[in-house]
CSV table of C-alpha atoms in Angstrom, one decimal:
chain,number,residue,atom,x,y,z
A,1,MET,CA,37.2,96.0,128.7
A,2,THR,CA,40.3,96.4,127.0
A,3,THR,CA,42.7,94.5,124.8
A,4,THR,CA,46.3,94.4,125.5
A,5,THR,CA,49.5,91.9,123.9
A,6,GLY,CA,52.4,93.4,126.8
A,7,THR,CA,53.4,96.0,128.8
A,8,ASN,CA,55.3,97.0,132.2
A,9,ALA,CA,59.5,96.1,129.9
A,10,GLY,CA,62.4,95.8,132.5
A,11,THR,CA,60.4,94.0,135.8
A,12,ASP,CA,61.5,90.0,136.8
A,13,TRP,CA,58.0,88.9,135.8
A,14,ASN,CA,59.1,85.2,135.1
A,15,ALA,CA,60.1,86.0,139.1
A,16,TRP,CA,57.0,87.8,140.1
A,17,GLN,CA,55.0,84.2,138.0
A,18,THR,CA,57.2,81.6,140.2
A,19,SER,CA,56.4,83.6,142.9
A,20,TRP,CA,52.3,83.8,142.3
A,21,ASP,CA,53.4,79.6,141.3
A,22,ARG,CA,54.8,79.2,144.9
A,23,GLN,CA,52.0,80.8,147.1
A,24,GLN,CA,49.1,78.8,145.4
A,25,GLU,CA,51.0,75.2,146.1
A,26,TRP,CA,50.6,76.3,149.7
A,27,TYR,CA,47.0,76.1,149.5
A,28,MET,CA,47.3,73.4,146.8
A,29,PRO,CA,50.1,70.7,147.0
A,30,ASP,CA,49.0,69.0,143.8
A,31,ARG,CA,47.7,72.6,141.7
A,32,GLU,CA,49.6,70.8,138.4
A,33,GLU,CA,48.1,67.3,138.5
A,34,ARG,CA,45.1,69.2,137.9
A,35,PHE,CA,46.8,71.3,135.3
A,36,ARG,CA,48.4,67.5,133.5
A,37,ILE,CA,45.2,66.1,133.8
A,38,MET,CA,43.4,69.0,132.4
A,39,LEU,CA,46.1,69.2,129.7
A,40,ASP,CA,45.2,65.9,129.0
A,41,MET,CA,41.8,65.7,128.0
A,42,VAL,CA,42.4,69.0,125.7
A,43,GLU,CA,44.2,67.2,123.6
A,44,ALA,CA,42.1,64.0,124.0
A,45,LEU,CA,39.3,66.1,123.1
A,46,VAL,CA,40.2,68.8,120.9
A,47,GLY,CA,43.9,68.1,119.6
A,48,PRO,CA,47.3,69.5,120.0
A,49,ALA,CA,46.1,73.0,118.8
A,50,PRO,CA,43.5,74.3,120.2
A,51,ARG,CA,41.9,78.0,120.3
A,52,VAL,CA,41.4,79.3,124.0
A,53,LEU,CA,40.1,81.5,126.6
A,54,ASP,CA,41.8,81.0,129.6
A,55,LEU,CA,38.3,82.2,131.9
A,56,ALA,CA,40.1,84.4,134.9
A,57,CYS,CA,43.1,84.4,134.0
A,58,GLY,CA,45.5,85.7,137.0
A,59,THR,CA,49.7,85.7,136.1
A,60,GLY,CA,48.3,83.5,132.9
A,61,SER,CA,49.6,79.7,135.1
A,62,ILE,CA,47.0,78.3,132.6
A,63,THR,CA,48.3,79.5,129.3
A,64,SER,CA,51.7,78.4,130.3
A,65,ARG,CA,51.5,75.0,130.6
A,66,LEU,CA,49.4,75.5,128.0
A,67,LEU,CA,51.8,76.8,125.3
A,68,ASP,CA,54.9,74.7,127.1
A,69,ARG,CA,52.3,71.8,125.5
A,70,PHE,CA,51.0,72.9,123.0
A,71,PRO,CA,53.4,75.7,120.7
A,72,GLN,CA,50.5,75.4,118.9
A,73,ALA,CA,48.0,76.2,121.2
A,74,THR,CA,46.6,80.3,120.8
A,75,SER,CA,45.1,81.9,124.5
A,76,VAL,CA,42.6,85.0,125.1
A,77,GLY,CA,43.4,85.7,129.1
A,78,VAL,CA,40.9,87.3,130.4
A,79,ASP,CA,40.2,88.9,134.5
A,80,LEU,CA,39.9,92.3,135.8
A,81,ASP,CA,42.5,92.6,138.0
A,82,PRO,CA,45.3,95.0,136.8
A,83,ALA,CA,47.8,93.3,139.4
A,84,LEU,CA,47.4,90.2,137.8
A,85,LEU,CA,47.3,91.2,133.9
A,86,ALA,CA,50.6,93.1,135.4
A,87,ILE,CA,52.1,90.1,135.6
A,88,ALA,CA,51.2,87.5,132.5
A,89,GLN,CA,50.9,90.8,129.9
A,90,GLY,CA,54.9,91.4,131.0
A,91,THR,CA,55.7,87.6,131.2
A,92,PHE,CA,53.9,86.7,128.0
A,93,ALA,CA,55.1,90.3,125.9
A,94,GLY,CA,56.2,90.0,122.5
A,95,ASP,CA,54.6,86.3,122.4
A,96,ASP,CA,52.0,86.8,119.3
A,97,ARG,CA,49.9,83.6,120.5
A,98,VAL,CA,48.3,85.5,124.1
A,99,THR,CA,46.3,87.7,123.9
A,100,PHE,CA,44.6,89.2,127.5
A,101,VAL,CA,41.3,91.6,127.4
A,102,THR,CA,40.1,92.8,130.3
A,103,ALA,CA,36.6,92.5,131.6
A,104,ASP,CA,34.3,92.0,134.7
A,105,LEU,CA,32.4,89.1,134.3
A,106,LYS,CA,30.0,89.4,136.2
A,107,ASP,CA,28.9,91.5,133.9
A,108,PRO,CA,26.6,90.1,131.1
A,109,ARG,CA,28.4,91.6,128.1
A,110,TRP,CA,32.0,90.4,128.8
A,111,PRO,CA,32.3,88.3,125.4
A,112,SER,CA,31.4,91.5,123.4
A,113,GLY,CA,35.4,91.9,124.2
A,114,LEU,CA,36.9,89.1,123.6
A,115,PRO,CA,39.0,88.6,119.9
A,116,TYR,CA,37.0,85.4,118.8
A,117,ASP,CA,33.2,84.4,118.5
A,118,SER,CA,33.9,80.3,118.9
A,119,TYR,CA,37.0,78.3,121.4
A,120,ASP,CA,37.9,74.9,121.4
A,121,ALA,CA,38.7,74.7,124.9
A,122,VAL,CA,37.0,77.1,128.1
A,123,LEU,CA,39.3,76.9,131.1
A,124,THR,CA,39.7,78.1,134.1
A,125,ALA,CA,41.4,76.4,138.0
A,126,THR,CA,41.1,77.8,141.4
A,127,ALA,CA,39.5,81.1,140.9
A,128,LEU,CA,34.8,81.0,140.2
A,129,HIS,CA,35.0,79.9,144.2
A,130,TRP,CA,33.9,83.3,144.2
A,131,LEU,CA,30.8,83.4,142.7
A,132,HIS,CA,27.7,83.1,144.1
A,133,SER,CA,25.3,80.4,142.5
A,134,GLU,CA,22.7,82.7,140.6
A,135,PRO,CA,25.9,84.5,138.6
A,136,LEU,CA,28.1,81.0,138.8
A,137,ALA,CA,25.3,79.7,136.1
A,138,ASP,CA,24.5,82.2,134.2
A,139,LEU,CA,28.2,81.9,133.1
A,140,TYR,CA,28.4,79.0,132.7
A,141,GLY,CA,25.1,79.5,130.6
A,142,ARG,CA,27.3,82.4,128.4
A,143,ILE,CA,30.4,80.2,128.4
A,144,ALA,CA,27.9,77.2,127.2
A,145,GLU,CA,27.5,80.0,123.6
A,146,LEU,CA,31.6,80.4,123.2
A,147,VAL,CA,32.4,76.6,123.4
A,148,ARG,CA,31.8,75.1,119.9
A,149,ASP,CA,30.5,72.3,119.2
A,150,GLY,CA,32.7,69.4,120.0
A,151,GLY,CA,35.0,72.2,122.9
A,152,LEU,CA,34.6,71.5,126.5
A,153,PHE,CA,34.7,74.3,129.5
A,154,MET,CA,36.6,72.6,132.6
A,155,ASN,CA,37.0,74.1,135.9
A,156,ALA,CA,39.3,73.0,138.4
A,157,ASP,CA,38.5,74.5,142.3
A,158,HIS,CA,37.2,74.1,145.3
A,159,MET,CA,33.7,72.0,144.8
A,160,ILE,CA,31.8,71.1,149.1
A,161,ASP,CA,30.0,67.9,149.4
A,162,ASP,CA,27.5,69.1,152.0
A,163,SER,CA,27.0,65.4,152.7
A,164,THR,CA,30.4,63.8,154.5
A,165,PRO,CA,30.8,66.3,157.3
A,166,ARG,CA,33.4,64.2,158.9
A,167,ILE,CA,35.5,64.1,155.6
A,168,ASN,CA,35.9,66.6,155.1
A,169,ALA,CA,36.9,68.7,158.4
A,170,ALA,CA,39.2,64.8,159.1
A,171,GLU,CA,41.0,66.3,155.4
A,172,ARG,CA,40.7,69.5,156.3
A,173,ALA,CA,42.4,69.3,160.0
A,174,LEU,CA,45.3,67.4,158.0
A,175,ARG,CA,45.8,69.4,154.8
A,176,HIS,CA,46.4,72.5,157.3
A,177,THR,CA,48.2,71.3,159.4
A,178,ARG,CA,49.9,70.3,156.7
A,179,MET,CA,50.1,73.8,155.9
A,180,ASP,CA,51.0,75.6,159.4
A,181,GLN,CA,54.7,73.3,158.9
A,182,ALA,CA,55.3,74.4,155.5
A,183,LYS,CA,54.3,78.2,156.7
A,184,HIS,CA,57.0,77.4,159.5
A,185,ASP,CA,59.5,76.8,156.3
A,186,GLY,CA,59.3,79.6,155.4
A,187,ALA,CA,55.7,79.7,153.1
A,188,VAL,CA,53.8,83.2,151.6
A,189,ASP,CA,50.7,82.9,152.2
A,190,TRP,CA,47.7,85.6,149.3
A,191,ALA,CA,48.1,87.7,152.1
A,192,GLU,CA,51.6,88.2,152.3
A,193,TRP,CA,52.1,87.6,148.7
A,194,TRP,CA,50.1,90.5,148.1
A,195,GLN,CA,52.0,93.0,150.8
A,196,LEU,CA,55.1,92.2,148.7
A,197,ALA,CA,53.5,93.4,145.3
A,198,ALA,CA,52.4,96.3,146.7
A,199,GLN,CA,56.5,96.8,147.7
A,200,ASP,CA,57.4,96.7,143.4
A,201,PRO,CA,57.4,100.4,142.5
A,202,ALA,CA,55.9,98.2,138.4
A,203,LEU,CA,52.8,96.4,141.0
A,204,ALA,CA,52.1,98.6,143.5
A,205,GLY,CA,49.5,100.7,141.6
A,206,PRO,CA,48.1,98.0,140.1
A,207,THR,CA,48.6,96.3,143.7
A,208,ALA,CA,46.1,99.5,145.1
A,209,ARG,CA,43.5,99.2,142.2
A,210,ARG,CA,43.3,95.7,142.7
A,211,PHE,CA,41.9,96.3,146.2
A,212,GLU,CA,39.9,98.8,144.9
A,213,ILE,CA,37.9,96.3,142.4
A,214,TYR,CA,37.7,93.6,145.2
A,215,GLY,CA,38.5,94.7,148.4
A,216,GLU,CA,40.3,91.4,151.1
A,217,HIS,CA,39.4,88.3,149.5
A,218,ALA,CA,35.5,86.8,149.4
A,219,GLU,CA,34.4,84.3,149.0
A,220,GLY,CA,31.0,82.9,146.8
A,221,ASP,CA,28.7,79.4,147.7
A,222,MET,CA,31.8,77.0,147.1
A,223,PRO,CA,28.2,73.9,145.7
A,224,SER,CA,29.3,70.8,144.5
A,225,ALA,CA,30.7,69.4,142.2
A,226,GLY,CA,27.3,67.5,140.9
A,227,TRP,CA,25.9,71.1,140.9
A,228,HIS,CA,28.4,72.3,138.6
A,229,ALA,CA,27.8,69.5,136.3
A,230,ARG,CA,23.6,69.3,136.7
A,231,VAL,CA,24.1,73.1,135.8
A,232,LEU,CA,26.2,72.8,132.8
A,233,ARG,CA,24.5,70.1,131.4
A,234,GLU,CA,21.6,72.7,132.0
A,235,LYS,CA,23.3,75.3,129.7
A,236,GLY,CA,23.7,73.7,126.9
A,237,PHE,CA,26.6,71.0,126.9
A,238,GLY,CA,25.5,67.6,126.2
A,239,GLU,CA,27.9,65.9,129.1
A,240,ALA,CA,29.4,66.7,132.6
A,241,ARG,CA,31.2,65.2,135.3
A,242,PRO,CA,34.3,65.1,137.8
A,243,VAL,CA,37.7,64.2,135.8
A,244,TRP,CA,40.2,64.6,138.6
A,245,CYS,CA,39.0,65.3,142.2
A,246,SER,CA,41.3,65.3,146.0
A,247,PRO,CA,39.6,64.8,149.4
A,248,SER,CA,38.7,68.4,148.6
A,249,ASP,CA,38.8,70.0,144.9
A,250,THR,CA,37.6,68.6,141.4
A,251,LEU,CA,38.8,69.5,138.2
A,252,LEU,CA,34.9,69.3,135.9
A,253,LEU,CA,34.9,68.5,132.5
A,254,ALA,CA,31.5,69.4,130.3
A,255,LEU,CA,31.9,69.0,126.4
A,256,LYS,CA,29.8,70.4,124.3
C-alpha cells in the first residue's frame, strides 16, 4: 500500500477530471443529483466538517464535490487503479486536506494502510458493482468497523431489482436509445476514454498498469437495494435504506 498527496506536475489534470465526468455522465445523466443528495445526508448526519473515506475514489469525483461544498472537510481516497489515482493525485496536489492510499479492497488488510482509524462518513459511487456478493459482504464488514458510532456509509451504484423484469427492460431500452444519440453527437464512452488516456504521455504507463491489474471491465452480481440494506445491518449498521433512486441506480445510506 502506498500513501501519496500528489504527483505528475505539469499535466492539465483538471481537463482529465472534466473528461472523466463527461464520460461517466454518458452512462448516468443524473450523476450530479446523486452526489448532491449524498452530501445533503452527510451534512444532515455528521455536519459540514466531516472526515471522509472516499472508497474506490477513482479520479476523486466525490472528494472534489465534498471539498467544494465543505471546505473544512478532510478526505482520504482509496483506490487501486494507477491511472485514475494519477489524475486524482495531480488534481489535489498541495491540498493538505486530501490524502490518497493505493490499496486493493479485496485484500482484508487494506484498512491498515489508512491514516485514521475511524471516519465520520465512508462514501462510494459507481464502483463496488464489480465485486461479487460474498467479497462485497466482507467489505461491508470492514467498512462498518471504520465508521464511528453515529457515522454513515453511502453507496451510489447499480442495484437491480430482478422482480420487475418488464420495467427493467423498458428503462434499459430508453436509456440506451438516449446513449446512442449522445454517442452520435460525440460523447466518449468508457473504452474510448481509456484509449485517449493511453495516448497521453503522463497516463500511458499508469493506464498500461491499470489493465494489467484489472483486465477489461467486468461486472459483479449487482444485487438489489434490499440485499445491500440487509447485509449492512447484519454487518453492524443500525439503520440502512435507499435515500435516492433512479429507475436503475440507488443511493443507499447505512447509519452506524
